[in-house]
Coordinates of N, CA and C in Angstrom, one line a residue:
M1 N 1.9 1.0 -9.3 CA 0.9 0.5 -8.6 C 1.6 -0.5 -7.6
L2 N 1.4 0.2 -6.3 CA 2.1 -1.1 -5.3 C 1.5 -2.4 -5.4
D3 N 2.2 -3.6 -4.9 CA 1.7 -4.6 -5.0 C 1.3 -5.1 -3.7
P4 N 0.2 -5.4 -3.1 CA -0.7 -5.7 -1.6 C 0.1 -6.7 -1.4
I5 N 0.6 -7.8 -2.3 CA 1.1 -9.2 -1.5 C 2.6 -8.8 -1.2
T6 N 3.4 -8.1 -2.1 CA 4.8 -7.8 -1.7 C 4.5 -7.0 -0.3
A7 N 3.8 -6.0 -0.2 CA 3.7 -5.0 0.9 C 3.2 -6.1 2.1
V8 N 2.4 -6.9 2.2 CA 2.1 -8.2 3.3 C 3.2 -8.6 3.7
A9 N 4.1 -9.7 2.5 CA 5.5 -10.5 2.9 C 6.1 -9.4 3.5
T10 N 6.5 -8.4 3.4 CA 7.8 -7.5 4.0 C 6.9 -7.2 5.3
A11 N 5.6 -7.1 5.6 CA 5.2 -6.9 7.0 C 5.1 -7.9 7.6
T12 N 5.3 -9.1 7.1 CA 5.4 -10.2 7.9 C 6.7 -10.6 8.3
T13 N 7.6 -10.2 7.4 CA 9.0 -10.6 7.5 C 9.1 -9.4 9.2
A14 N 8.7 -8.7 8.6 CA 8.9 -7.4 9.9 C 8.4 -7.7 11.3
F15 N 7.4 -8.4 11.1 CA 6.2 -9.1 12.4 C 7.0 -10.2 13.0
N16 N 8.1 -11.0 12.2 CA 8.5 -11.9 12.7 C 9.4 -11.7 13.5
L17 N 10.3 -10.7 13.1 CA 11.4 -10.4 13.9 C 11.1 -9.5 14.9
I18 N 10.0 -8.7 14.8 CA 9.6 -8.1 16.2 C 9.6 -8.9 17.0
K19 N 8.8 -9.8 16.7 CA 8.0 -11.4 17.6 C 9.5 -11.8 18.3
K20 N 10.6 -12.1 17.6 CA 11.7 -12.7 18.1 C 12.3 -11.7 19.0
G21 N 12.2 -10.4 18.7 CA 13.0 -9.4 19.5 C 12.5 -9.4 20.5
I22 N 11.1 -9.4 20.5 CA 10.5 -9.1 22.1 C 10.6 -10.6 23.3
A23 N 10.6 -11.7 22.0 CA 10.7 -12.6 23.0 C 12.0 -13.1 23.9
F24 N 12.9 -12.5 22.7 CA 14.8 -12.4 23.5 C 14.5 -11.2 24.7
G25 N 13.9 -10.2 24.5 CA 14.1 -9.5 25.6 C 14.6 -7.8 25.4
N26 N 14.5 -7.7 24.0 CA 15.0 -6.9 23.1 C 14.0 -5.4 23.6
D27 N 14.8 -4.5 23.8 CA 13.9 -3.2 23.8 C 13.6 -2.6 22.6
L28 N 12.5 -1.7 22.6 CA 11.9 -1.3 21.5 C 12.9 -0.2 20.6
D29 N 13.9 0.5 21.4 CA 14.8 1.1 20.5 C 16.0 0.2 19.8
T30 N 16.0 -1.2 19.7 CA 17.0 -2.2 19.0 C 15.7 -2.5 17.9
M31 N 14.4 -2.9 18.2 CA 13.6 -3.0 17.0 C 12.9 -2.2 16.4
S32 N 13.5 -1.0 16.7 CA 12.8 0.2 16.1 C 12.8 0.2 14.4
K33 N 14.0 -0.5 13.8 CA 13.7 -0.3 12.4 C 13.1 -1.5 11.9
S34 N 12.7 -2.6 12.7 CA 11.7 -3.7 12.3 C 10.3 -2.9 12.3
L35 N 9.9 -2.2 13.4 CA 8.5 -1.8 13.9 C 8.1 -1.0 12.6
S36 N 9.5 0.0 12.2 CA 9.3 0.9 11.4 C 9.3 0.0 9.9
R37 N 9.6 -0.6 9.6 CA 9.6 -1.2 8.6 C 7.9 -2.2 8.3
W38 N 7.5 -2.5 9.3 CA 6.3 -2.7 9.6 C 5.1 -1.8 9.3
Y39 N 5.3 -0.9 10.1 CA 4.3 0.0 9.8 C 4.4 0.7 8.3
G40 N 5.4 0.6 7.7 CA 5.2 1.2 6.5 C 4.9 0.2 5.9
A41 N 4.9 -0.8 5.6 CA 4.3 -2.0 4.9 C 2.7 -2.3 5.0
V42 N 2.5 -1.8 6.0 CA 0.9 -2.1 6.5 C 0.6 -0.4 5.7
S43 N 1.4 0.6 5.8 CA 0.6 1.9 5.3 C 0.8 1.6 3.7
D44 N 1.5 0.7 3.2 CA 1.8 0.9 1.8 C 0.4 -0.6 1.0
F45 N 0.2 -1.3 2.1 CA -0.6 -2.4 2.0 C -2.1 -1.7 2.0
N46 N -2.7 -0.5 2.5 CA -3.6 0.3 2.8 C -3.7 1.0 1.7
Y47 N -2.9 1.4 1.0 CA -2.6 2.5 0.2 C -3.0 1.8 -1.3
A48 N -2.2 0.5 -1.4 CA -2.4 -0.3 -2.4 C -4.0 -0.6 -2.7
E49 N -4.4 -1.1 -1.4 CA -5.8 -1.3 -1.3 C -6.6 0.0 -1.7
Q50 N -6.4 0.7 -1.4 CA -7.1 2.1 -1.8 C -7.3 2.0 -3.4
E51 N -5.8 2.5 -3.8 CA -5.7 2.3 -4.9 C -6.2 1.6 -5.7
V52 N -6.3 0.1 -5.7 CA -7.1 -0.9 -6.0 C -8.4 -0.6 -6.5
N53 N -9.2 -0.3 -5.4 CA -10.4 0.3 -5.0 C -11.1 1.3 -6.3
N54 N -9.7 2.4 -5.9 CA -10.4 3.7 -6.8 C -9.8 3.5 -8.1
T55 N -9.3 2.7 -8.9 CA -8.4 2.9 -10.1 C -9.6 3.3 -11.3
G56 N -9.1 4.1 -12.1 CA -9.6 4.1 -13.0 C -9.9 3.6 -14.3
G57 N -10.8 4.1 -15.5 CA -11.0 3.1 -16.6 C -9.6 2.3 -17.5
I58 N -8.6 3.4 -17.6 CA -7.7 2.5 -18.0 C -6.7 1.5 -17.5
S59 N -6.3 2.4 -16.2 CA -5.3 1.6 -15.1 C -6.5 0.1 -14.5
K60 N -7.4 -0.3 -14.9 CA -8.0 -1.3 -14.7 C -8.1 -2.2 -15.5
L61 N -8.2 -1.6 -17.0 CA -7.5 -2.5 -18.2 C -5.9 -3.0 -18.1
L62 N -5.2 -2.5 -17.3 CA -4.0 -2.9 -17.3 C -4.1 -3.5 -16.1
M63 N -4.4 -3.8 -15.3 CA -4.2 -4.7 -14.1 C -4.1 -6.1 -14.4
K64 N -3.3 -6.6 -13.6 CA -3.1 -8.2 -14.1 C -3.8 -8.7 -13.0
G65 N -4.4 -10.1 -13.7 CA -5.3 -11.0 -12.6 C -6.7 -10.4 -12.7
S66 N -7.4 -11.5 -12.3 CA -8.9 -11.3 -12.3 C -9.2 -10.4 -11.0
I67 N -10.5 -9.5 -11.0 CA -10.9 -9.1 -10.2 C -11.3 -9.9 -8.9
E68 N -12.0 -11.2 -9.4 CA -12.0 -12.1 -8.1 C -10.9 -12.3 -7.1
Q69 N -9.8 -12.2 -8.2 CA -8.5 -13.1 -7.0 C -7.9 -11.7 -6.6
M70 N -8.1 -10.7 -7.0 CA -7.7 -9.6 -6.4 C -8.3 -9.2 -5.0
A71 N -9.7 -9.4 -5.0 CA -10.3 -9.2 -3.9 C -10.2 -10.1 -2.7
L72 N -9.9 -11.7 -3.5 CA -9.6 -12.4 -2.5 C -8.1 -12.4 -1.8
D73 N -7.2 -11.8 -2.7 CA -5.9 -11.4 -2.2 C -5.9 -10.4 -1.1
I74 N -6.7 -9.7 -1.2 CA -7.0 -8.2 -0.4 C -7.8 -8.4 0.6
T75 N -8.5 -9.5 0.7 CA -9.6 -9.6 1.8 C -8.6 -10.7 3.0
M76 N -8.0 -11.4 2.3 CA -7.0 -12.2 3.2 C -6.1 -11.7 3.7
N77 N -5.1 -11.3 3.0 CA -4.1 -10.4 3.4 C -4.2 -9.1 4.5
R78 N -5.7 -8.1 4.5 CA -6.1 -7.6 5.4 C -6.3 -8.3 6.9
Q79 N -7.1 -9.5 6.7 CA -7.1 -10.2 7.7 C -5.8 -10.7 8.4
K80 N -4.7 -11.0 7.8 CA -3.5 -11.2 8.3 C -2.6 -9.7 9.1
I81 N -3.1 -8.7 8.4 CA -2.3 -7.8 9.1 C -3.1 -7.3 10.0
Q82 N -4.4 -7.6 10.3 CA -5.2 -7.0 11.5 C -5.0 -8.2 12.5
E83 N -4.4 -9.3 12.2 CA -4.0 -10.4 13.5 C -2.8 -9.8 13.8
Q84 N -1.9 -9.4 13.0 CA -0.4 -8.8 13.1 C -0.3 -7.7 14.6
E85 N -1.2 -6.8 13.8 CA -1.6 -5.6 14.6 C -2.1 -5.8 16.1
K86 N -3.2 -7.0 16.1 CA -3.5 -7.3 17.4 C -2.5 -8.1 18.1
E87 N -1.8 -8.9 17.6 CA -0.6 -9.5 18.2 C 0.5 -8.5 19.0
L88 N 1.0 -7.7 17.9 CA 2.0 -6.5 18.1 C 1.7 -5.8 19.4
R89 N 0.1 -5.3 19.5 CA -0.6 -4.5 20.2 C -0.3 -5.4 21.8
T90 N -0.7 -6.5 21.5 CA -0.5 -7.3 22.8 C 0.6 -7.6 23.8
L91 N 1.8 -7.8 22.7 CA 2.8 -8.3 22.9 C 3.8 -6.6 23.7
I92 N 3.7 -5.7 22.7 CA 4.2 -4.3 23.2 C 3.5 -4.1 24.7
T93 N 2.2 -4.2 24.7 CA 1.5 -3.7 25.9 C 1.9 -4.4 26.9
Y94 N 2.2 -5.8 26.9 CA 2.4 -6.7 27.8 C 3.9 -6.4 28.5
A95 N 4.7 -6.3 27.4 CA 6.3 -5.9 27.7 C 6.4 -4.7 28.2
Y96 N 5.8 -3.9 27.6 CA 6.4 -2.1 28.0 C 5.5 -1.3 28.3
G97 N 3.9 -1.8 28.6 CA 3.1 -1.1 29.1 C 2.2 -0.5 28.0
P98 N 0.7 0.0 28.3 CA -0.3 0.8 27.4 C 0.7 2.2 27.2
T99 N 1.3 2.7 27.8 CA 1.4 4.0 27.2 C 2.4 4.2 26.1
I100 N 3.4 3.4 26.0 CA 4.1 3.4 25.2 C 3.8 2.8 24.0
Y101 N 2.7 1.9 24.1 CA 1.7 1.7 22.7 C 0.9 2.6 22.3
N102 N 0.3 3.4 23.0 CA -0.5 4.7 22.5 C 0.6 5.5 21.8
E103 N 1.9 6.0 22.5 CA 2.7 6.9 22.1 C 3.0 6.6 20.6
M104 N 3.4 5.2 20.4 CA 3.6 4.7 18.9 C 2.8 5.1 18.4
I105 N 1.4 4.6 18.5 CA 0.2 4.8 17.7 C -0.1 6.2 17.2
E106 N 0.3 7.2 18.2 CA 0.2 8.5 17.7 C 1.5 9.1 16.8
L107 N 2.6 8.2 17.2 CA 3.6 8.6 16.0 C 3.0 8.1 14.7
R108 N 2.7 6.9 14.6 CA 2.2 6.3 13.5 C 1.3 7.2 12.3
R109 N 0.5 7.7 13.6 CA -0.6 8.7 12.6 C 0.1 9.6 12.0
K110 N 0.9 10.5 12.6 CA 1.8 11.5 12.2 C 2.4 11.3 11.3
L111 N 3.3 10.0 11.0 CA 4.2 9.3 9.8 C 3.1 9.1 8.8
R112 N 1.9 8.7 8.7 CA 1.2 8.3 8.1 C 0.9 9.6 7.0
K113 N 0.6 10.4 7.6 CA 0.3 11.7 7.1 C 1.2 12.3 6.3
Q114 N 2.8 12.1 6.9 CA 3.5 12.6 6.3 C 4.1 12.1 5.0
R115 N 3.8 10.7 5.2 CA 4.0 9.4 4.0 C 3.0 9.8 2.9
E116 N 1.7 10.0 3.1 CA 0.8 10.3 2.1 C 0.8 11.4 1.5
K117 N 1.6 12.5 2.3 CA 1.4 13.6 1.5 C 3.1 13.5 0.3
E118 N 4.0 13.1 1.0 CA 5.1 13.0 -0.1 C 5.3 11.8 -0.9
I119 N 5.0 10.2 -0.6 CA 5.1 9.4 -1.5 C 3.8 9.1 -2.3
Y120 N 3.1 9.3 -1.7 CA 1.8 8.3 -2.4 C 1.4 9.9 -3.3
R121 N 1.2 10.9 -3.2 CA 1.3 11.9 -3.8 C 1.9 11.8 -5.0
K122 N 3.4 11.3 -4.9 CA 3.9 11.9 -6.1 C 3.5 10.4 -7.2
R123 N 3.3 9.3 -6.7 CA 2.8 7.7 -7.3 C 1.3 8.5 -7.9
E124 N 0.6 9.1 -7.4 CA -0.5 9.5 -7.9 C -0.4 10.3 -9.2
L125 N 0.7 11.3 -9.1 CA 0.8 12.0 -10.2 C 1.2 11.2 -11.6
R126 N 2.2 10.5 -10.9 CA 2.8 9.8 -12.1 C 1.7 9.2 -12.9
R127 N 1.2 8.2 -12.1 CA -0.1 7.5 -12.4 C -1.5 8.0 -13.4
S128 N -1.4 9.4 -13.0 CA -2.4 10.2 -13.9 C -1.6 11.1 -15.3
I129 N -0.3 11.1 -15.4 CA 0.5 11.4 -16.2 C 0.7 10.3 -17.2
I130 N 0.7 9.2 -16.7 CA 0.8 8.2 -17.8 C -0.7 7.8 -18.4
E131 N -1.7 7.6 -17.4 CA -3.0 7.3 -18.3 C -3.5 8.5 -19.2
G132 N -2.8 9.9 -18.8 CA -3.0 11.1 -19.8 C -2.4 11.2 -21.0
C133 N -1.4 10.6 -20.9 CA -0.4 10.2 -22.3 C -1.0 8.6 -22.9
L134 N -1.6 8.0 -22.2 CA -2.3 7.2 -23.2 C -3.5 7.3 -23.6
I135 N -4.3 8.4 -22.9 CA -5.8 8.8 -23.4 C -4.9 9.7 -24.6
L136 N -4.1 10.4 -24.7 CA -3.5 11.3 -25.6 C -3.3 10.5 -27.0
S137 N -2.9 9.6 -26.7 CA -2.0 8.8 -27.5 C -3.8 8.1 -28.7
L138 N -4.4 7.4 -27.8 CA -5.4 7.1 -28.2 C -6.4 8.4 -29.4
I139 N -6.5 9.3 -28.7 CA -6.8 10.3 -29.5 C -6.5 10.9 -30.6
V140 N -4.7 10.8 -30.6 CA -4.2 11.0 -32.0 C -4.4 10.0 -32.8
L141 N -4.1 8.7 -32.5 CA -4.5 7.4 -33.3 C -5.8 7.1 -34.1
L142 N -6.6 7.4 -33.2 CA -8.3 7.8 -33.7 C -8.3 9.1 -34.6
G143 N -7.6 10.0 -34.3 CA -7.4 11.2 -35.4 C -6.7 10.5 -36.5
L144 N -5.7 10.2 -36.8 CA -5.1 9.8 -37.8 C -6.2 8.8 -38.6
L145 N -6.6 7.7 -38.0 CA -7.3 6.8 -38.7 C -8.6 7.6 -39.4
L146 N -9.5 8.6 -38.7 CA -10.3 9.3 -39.2 C -10.0 10.2 -40.3
V147 N -8.5 10.6 -40.5 CA -8.0 11.2 -41.7 C -7.5 10.6 -42.8
G148 N -7.0 9.3 -42.4 CA -6.8 8.4 -43.3 C -8.1 7.9 -44.1
G149 N -9.4 7.5 -43.4 CA -10.3 7.1 -43.6 C -11.0 8.2 -45.0
V150 N -10.8 9.5 -44.3 CA -11.3 10.6 -45.1 C -10.5 10.9 -46.4
Y151 N -9.3 10.7 -46.4 CA -8.9 10.7 -47.6 C -8.6 9.3 -48.6
L152 N -9.0 8.2 -48.0 CA -9.3 7.1 -49.0 C -10.6 7.2 -49.2
F153 N -11.6 7.4 -48.8 CA -12.8 7.5 -49.6 C -13.1 9.0 -50.2
S154 N -12.4 9.9 -50.3 CA -12.2 11.0 -51.3 C -11.5 10.7 -52.5
K155 N -10.7 9.8 -52.7 CA -9.9 9.4 -53.7 C -11.0 8.6 -54.6

């Protein structure tokens, strides 16, 4: 599972680089790597948030920390990302115009769909395989205990 806090830290680092770049008058071409990193980190955060909210039984048992702490972290980090996005929109619109920002948002949508298909599906498959193996192991263990119990009581 992705760590929402790590995703936000990555987004914040990229955001600060973008702000400095715009302040120094850099064009979007030179800052494209930072913008890509920021959008990728935001996408990772959104997926991690969704994953935490939709996890199944065994995954919830394996999660670190309390549910209250995770909820607080996600809420605070979501707010931080929304503030960064609003400031980025303002900075880019002011420096380059609304057309550039709108084109960037459209490209972001396309990249998000592609990323979901490729990366996130693999992670979901891996998590499902791990959960299936854990469930199978528990069933085998219970079966062995049952057979052992029947054997002991039959003597």
